[in-house]
Each structure stands twice: as C-alpha cells, then as structure tokens.
Short mmCIF file of N, CA and C in Angstrom, two decimals:
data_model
loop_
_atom_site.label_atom_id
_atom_site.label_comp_id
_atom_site.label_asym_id
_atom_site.label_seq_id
_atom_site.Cartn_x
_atom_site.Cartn_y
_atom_site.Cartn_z
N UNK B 14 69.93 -83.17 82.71
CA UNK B 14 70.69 -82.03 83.19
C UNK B 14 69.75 -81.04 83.88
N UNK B 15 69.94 -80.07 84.19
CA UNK B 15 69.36 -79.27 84.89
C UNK B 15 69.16 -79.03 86.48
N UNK B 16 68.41 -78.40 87.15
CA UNK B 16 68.11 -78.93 87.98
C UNK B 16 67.27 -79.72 88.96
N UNK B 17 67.90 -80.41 90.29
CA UNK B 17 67.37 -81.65 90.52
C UNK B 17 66.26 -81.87 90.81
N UNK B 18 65.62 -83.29 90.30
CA UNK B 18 63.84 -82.84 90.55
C UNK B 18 63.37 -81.95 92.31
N UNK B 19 63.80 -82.56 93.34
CA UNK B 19 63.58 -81.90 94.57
C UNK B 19 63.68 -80.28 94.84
N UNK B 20 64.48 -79.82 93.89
CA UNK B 20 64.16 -78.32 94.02
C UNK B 20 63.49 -77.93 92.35
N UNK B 21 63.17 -78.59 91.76
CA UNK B 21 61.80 -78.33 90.71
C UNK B 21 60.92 -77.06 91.06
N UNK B 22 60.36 -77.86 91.98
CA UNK B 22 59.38 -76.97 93.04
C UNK B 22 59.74 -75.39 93.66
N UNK B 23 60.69 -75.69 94.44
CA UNK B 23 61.37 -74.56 95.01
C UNK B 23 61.56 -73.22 93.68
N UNK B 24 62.01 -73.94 92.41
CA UNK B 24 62.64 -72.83 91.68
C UNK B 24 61.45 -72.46 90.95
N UNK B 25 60.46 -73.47 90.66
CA UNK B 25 59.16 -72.54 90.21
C UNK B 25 58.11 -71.83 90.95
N UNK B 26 58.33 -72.26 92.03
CA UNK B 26 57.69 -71.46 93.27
C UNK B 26 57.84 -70.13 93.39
N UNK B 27 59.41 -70.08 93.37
CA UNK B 27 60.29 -68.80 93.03
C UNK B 27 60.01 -67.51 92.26
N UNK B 28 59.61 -68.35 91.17
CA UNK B 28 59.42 -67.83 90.08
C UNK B 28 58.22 -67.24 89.94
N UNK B 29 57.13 -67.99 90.62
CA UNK B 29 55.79 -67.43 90.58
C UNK B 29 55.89 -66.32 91.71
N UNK B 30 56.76 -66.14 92.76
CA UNK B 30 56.85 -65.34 93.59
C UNK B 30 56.94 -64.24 92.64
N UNK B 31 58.25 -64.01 92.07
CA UNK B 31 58.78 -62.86 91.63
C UNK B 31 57.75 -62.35 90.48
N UNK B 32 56.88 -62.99 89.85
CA UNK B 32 56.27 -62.63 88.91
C UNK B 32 55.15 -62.10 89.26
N UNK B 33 54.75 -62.31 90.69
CA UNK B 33 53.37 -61.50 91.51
C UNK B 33 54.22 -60.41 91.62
N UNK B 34 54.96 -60.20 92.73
CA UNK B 34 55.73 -58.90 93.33
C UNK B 34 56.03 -57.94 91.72
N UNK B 35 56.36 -58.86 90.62
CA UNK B 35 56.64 -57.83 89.45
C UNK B 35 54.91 -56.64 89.27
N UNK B 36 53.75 -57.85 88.93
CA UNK B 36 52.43 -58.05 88.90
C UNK B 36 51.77 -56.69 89.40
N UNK B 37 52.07 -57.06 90.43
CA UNK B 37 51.17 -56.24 91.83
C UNK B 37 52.32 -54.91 91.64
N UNK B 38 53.68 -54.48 91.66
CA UNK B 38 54.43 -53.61 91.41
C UNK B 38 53.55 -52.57 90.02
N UNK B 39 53.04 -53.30 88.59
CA UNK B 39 53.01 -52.26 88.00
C UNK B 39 51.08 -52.20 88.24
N UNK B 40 50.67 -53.05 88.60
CA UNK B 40 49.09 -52.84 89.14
C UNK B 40 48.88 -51.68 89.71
N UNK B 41 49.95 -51.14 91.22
CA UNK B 41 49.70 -50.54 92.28
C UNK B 41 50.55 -48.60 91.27
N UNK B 42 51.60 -49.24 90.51
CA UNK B 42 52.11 -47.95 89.89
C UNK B 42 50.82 -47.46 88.89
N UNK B 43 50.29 -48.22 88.51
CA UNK B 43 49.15 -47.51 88.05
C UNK B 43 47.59 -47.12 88.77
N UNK B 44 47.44 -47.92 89.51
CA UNK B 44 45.62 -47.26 90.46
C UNK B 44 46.33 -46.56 91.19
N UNK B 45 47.34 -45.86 91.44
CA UNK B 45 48.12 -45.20 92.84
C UNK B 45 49.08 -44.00 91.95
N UNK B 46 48.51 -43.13 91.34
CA UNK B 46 49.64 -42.24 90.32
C UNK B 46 50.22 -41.12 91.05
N UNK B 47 49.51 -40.89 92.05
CA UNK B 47 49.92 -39.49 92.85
C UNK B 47 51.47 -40.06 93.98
N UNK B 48 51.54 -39.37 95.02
CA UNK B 48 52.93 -40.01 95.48
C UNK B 48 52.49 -41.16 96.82
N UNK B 49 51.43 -41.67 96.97
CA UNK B 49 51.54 -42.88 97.46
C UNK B 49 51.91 -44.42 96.83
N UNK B 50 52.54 -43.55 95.36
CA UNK B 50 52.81 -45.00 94.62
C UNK B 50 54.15 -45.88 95.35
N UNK B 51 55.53 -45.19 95.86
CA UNK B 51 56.31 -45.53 96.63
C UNK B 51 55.65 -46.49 97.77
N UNK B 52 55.08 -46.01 98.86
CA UNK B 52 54.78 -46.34 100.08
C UNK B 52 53.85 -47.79 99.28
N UNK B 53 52.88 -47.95 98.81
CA UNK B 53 52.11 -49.19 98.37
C UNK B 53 52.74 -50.20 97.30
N UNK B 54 53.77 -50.02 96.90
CA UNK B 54 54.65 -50.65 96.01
C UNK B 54 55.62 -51.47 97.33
N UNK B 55 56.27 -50.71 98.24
CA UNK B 55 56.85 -51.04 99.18
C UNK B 55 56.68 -51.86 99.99
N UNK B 56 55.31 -51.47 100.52
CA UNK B 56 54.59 -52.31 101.39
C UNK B 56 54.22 -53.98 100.93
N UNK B 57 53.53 -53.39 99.39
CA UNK B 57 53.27 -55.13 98.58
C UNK B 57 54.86 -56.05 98.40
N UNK B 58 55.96 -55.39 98.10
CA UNK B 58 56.73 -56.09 97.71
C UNK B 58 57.42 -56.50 99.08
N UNK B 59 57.25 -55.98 100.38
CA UNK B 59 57.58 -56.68 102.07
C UNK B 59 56.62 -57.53 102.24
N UNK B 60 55.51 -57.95 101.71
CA UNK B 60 54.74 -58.69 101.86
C UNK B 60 55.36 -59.52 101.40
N UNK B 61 54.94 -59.75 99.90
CA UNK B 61 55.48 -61.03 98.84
C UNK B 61 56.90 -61.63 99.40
N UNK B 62 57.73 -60.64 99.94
CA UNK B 62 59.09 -61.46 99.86
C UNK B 62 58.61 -62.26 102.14
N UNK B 63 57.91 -61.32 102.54
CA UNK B 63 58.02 -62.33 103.68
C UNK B 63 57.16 -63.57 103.55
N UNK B 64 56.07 -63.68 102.39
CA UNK B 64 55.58 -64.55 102.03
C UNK B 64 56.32 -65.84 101.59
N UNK B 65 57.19 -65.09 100.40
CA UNK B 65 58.27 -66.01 99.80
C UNK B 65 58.74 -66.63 101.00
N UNK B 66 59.65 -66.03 102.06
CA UNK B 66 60.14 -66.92 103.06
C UNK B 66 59.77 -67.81 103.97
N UNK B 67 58.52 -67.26 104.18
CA UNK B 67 57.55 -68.07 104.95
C UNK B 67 57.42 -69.57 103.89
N UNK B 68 56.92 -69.22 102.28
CA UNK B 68 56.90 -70.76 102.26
C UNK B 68 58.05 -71.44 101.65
N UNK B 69 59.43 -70.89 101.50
CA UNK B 69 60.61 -71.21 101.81
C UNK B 69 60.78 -72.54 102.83
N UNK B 70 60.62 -71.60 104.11
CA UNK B 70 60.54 -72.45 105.05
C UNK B 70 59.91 -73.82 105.24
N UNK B 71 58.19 -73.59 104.97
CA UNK B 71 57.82 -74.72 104.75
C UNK B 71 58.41 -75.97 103.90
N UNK B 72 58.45 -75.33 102.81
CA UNK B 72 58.36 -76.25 101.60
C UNK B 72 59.76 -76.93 102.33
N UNK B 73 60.78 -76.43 102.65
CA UNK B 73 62.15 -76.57 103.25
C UNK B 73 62.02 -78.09 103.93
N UNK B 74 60.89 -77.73 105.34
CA UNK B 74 60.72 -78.44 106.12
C UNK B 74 60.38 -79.97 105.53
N UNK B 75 59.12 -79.86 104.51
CA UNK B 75 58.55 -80.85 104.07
C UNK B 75 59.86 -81.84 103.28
N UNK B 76 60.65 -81.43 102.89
CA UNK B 76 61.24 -81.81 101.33
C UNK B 76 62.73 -82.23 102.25
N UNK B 77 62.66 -81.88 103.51
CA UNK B 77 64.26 -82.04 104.19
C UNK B 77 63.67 -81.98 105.82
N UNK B 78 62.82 -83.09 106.25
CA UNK B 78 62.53 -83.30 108.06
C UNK B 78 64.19 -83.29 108.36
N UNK B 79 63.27 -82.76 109.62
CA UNK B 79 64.92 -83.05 110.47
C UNK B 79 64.82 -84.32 111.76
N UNK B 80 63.49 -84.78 111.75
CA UNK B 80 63.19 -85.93 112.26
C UNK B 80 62.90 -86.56 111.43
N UNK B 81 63.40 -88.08 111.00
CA UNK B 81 62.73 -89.15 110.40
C UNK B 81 62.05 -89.63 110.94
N UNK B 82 61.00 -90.78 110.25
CA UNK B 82 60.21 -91.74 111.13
C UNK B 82 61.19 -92.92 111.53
N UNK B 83 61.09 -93.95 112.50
CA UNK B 83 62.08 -94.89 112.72
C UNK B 83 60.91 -95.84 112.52
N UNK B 84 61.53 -96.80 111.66
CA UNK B 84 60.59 -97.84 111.46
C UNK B 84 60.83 -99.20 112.56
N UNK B 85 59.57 -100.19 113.51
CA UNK B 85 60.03 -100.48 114.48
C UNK B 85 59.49 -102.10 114.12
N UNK B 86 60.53 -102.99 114.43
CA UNK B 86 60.16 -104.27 114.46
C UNK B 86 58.87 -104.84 114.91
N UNK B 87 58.00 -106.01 113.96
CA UNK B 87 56.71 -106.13 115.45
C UNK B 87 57.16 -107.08 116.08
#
C-alpha cells in the first residue's frame, strides 16, 4: 500500500525540501533578530521553493521522457 515506488523519490525529495526551508527559516530568525528577519526569511524560502521546482522538473523529466528510445532492427 502506500505510495507508488516511482514517486518514492518525488515525496521524499519533498520532504527534504520543506525541512531545509523549515531549517534555514528558524537559523535566519535567529542570526537576523532586528527587522531584517522578514526580508531574509523571504528571500531563503523563494529560493528553496524555486529550487524545489526546478528539481520537480527534472526529476519529472527523468522518471516520465516524453521521447522514448525506438529500438531498431539490425
């Protein structure tokens, strides 16, 4: 049960995403106490998530081509 091995990956990937962006969120709330804590919290967590998508994408690509190979008679 659960889910299927091919997104295994995807959902722990996920997971390690959200657990940096958590990470780096209370890292930056603490070396940053005055009011640039907003603006550097912000900035890290537009990172992580365009990160996330970026290897979204990849992993996407790898796990689902949209070209196959055609295998050719000799």
């Amino acid at each position: 049960m659960g889910v299927r091995a091919p997104y295994n990956g995807l959902l722990y990937g996920s997971i390690v995403f959200i657990i940096l962006i958590v990470l780096t969120a209370i890292i930056l709330g603490i070396v940053f106490r005055k009011g640039q804590t907003c603006y550097a919290i912000n900035f890290a967590t537009i990172l992580y998530v365009m990160a996330w998508i970026m290897w979204i994408c990849v992993y996407l690509c790898q796990m689902f081509p949209l070209i196959v190979p055609q295998k050719t008679k000799p």
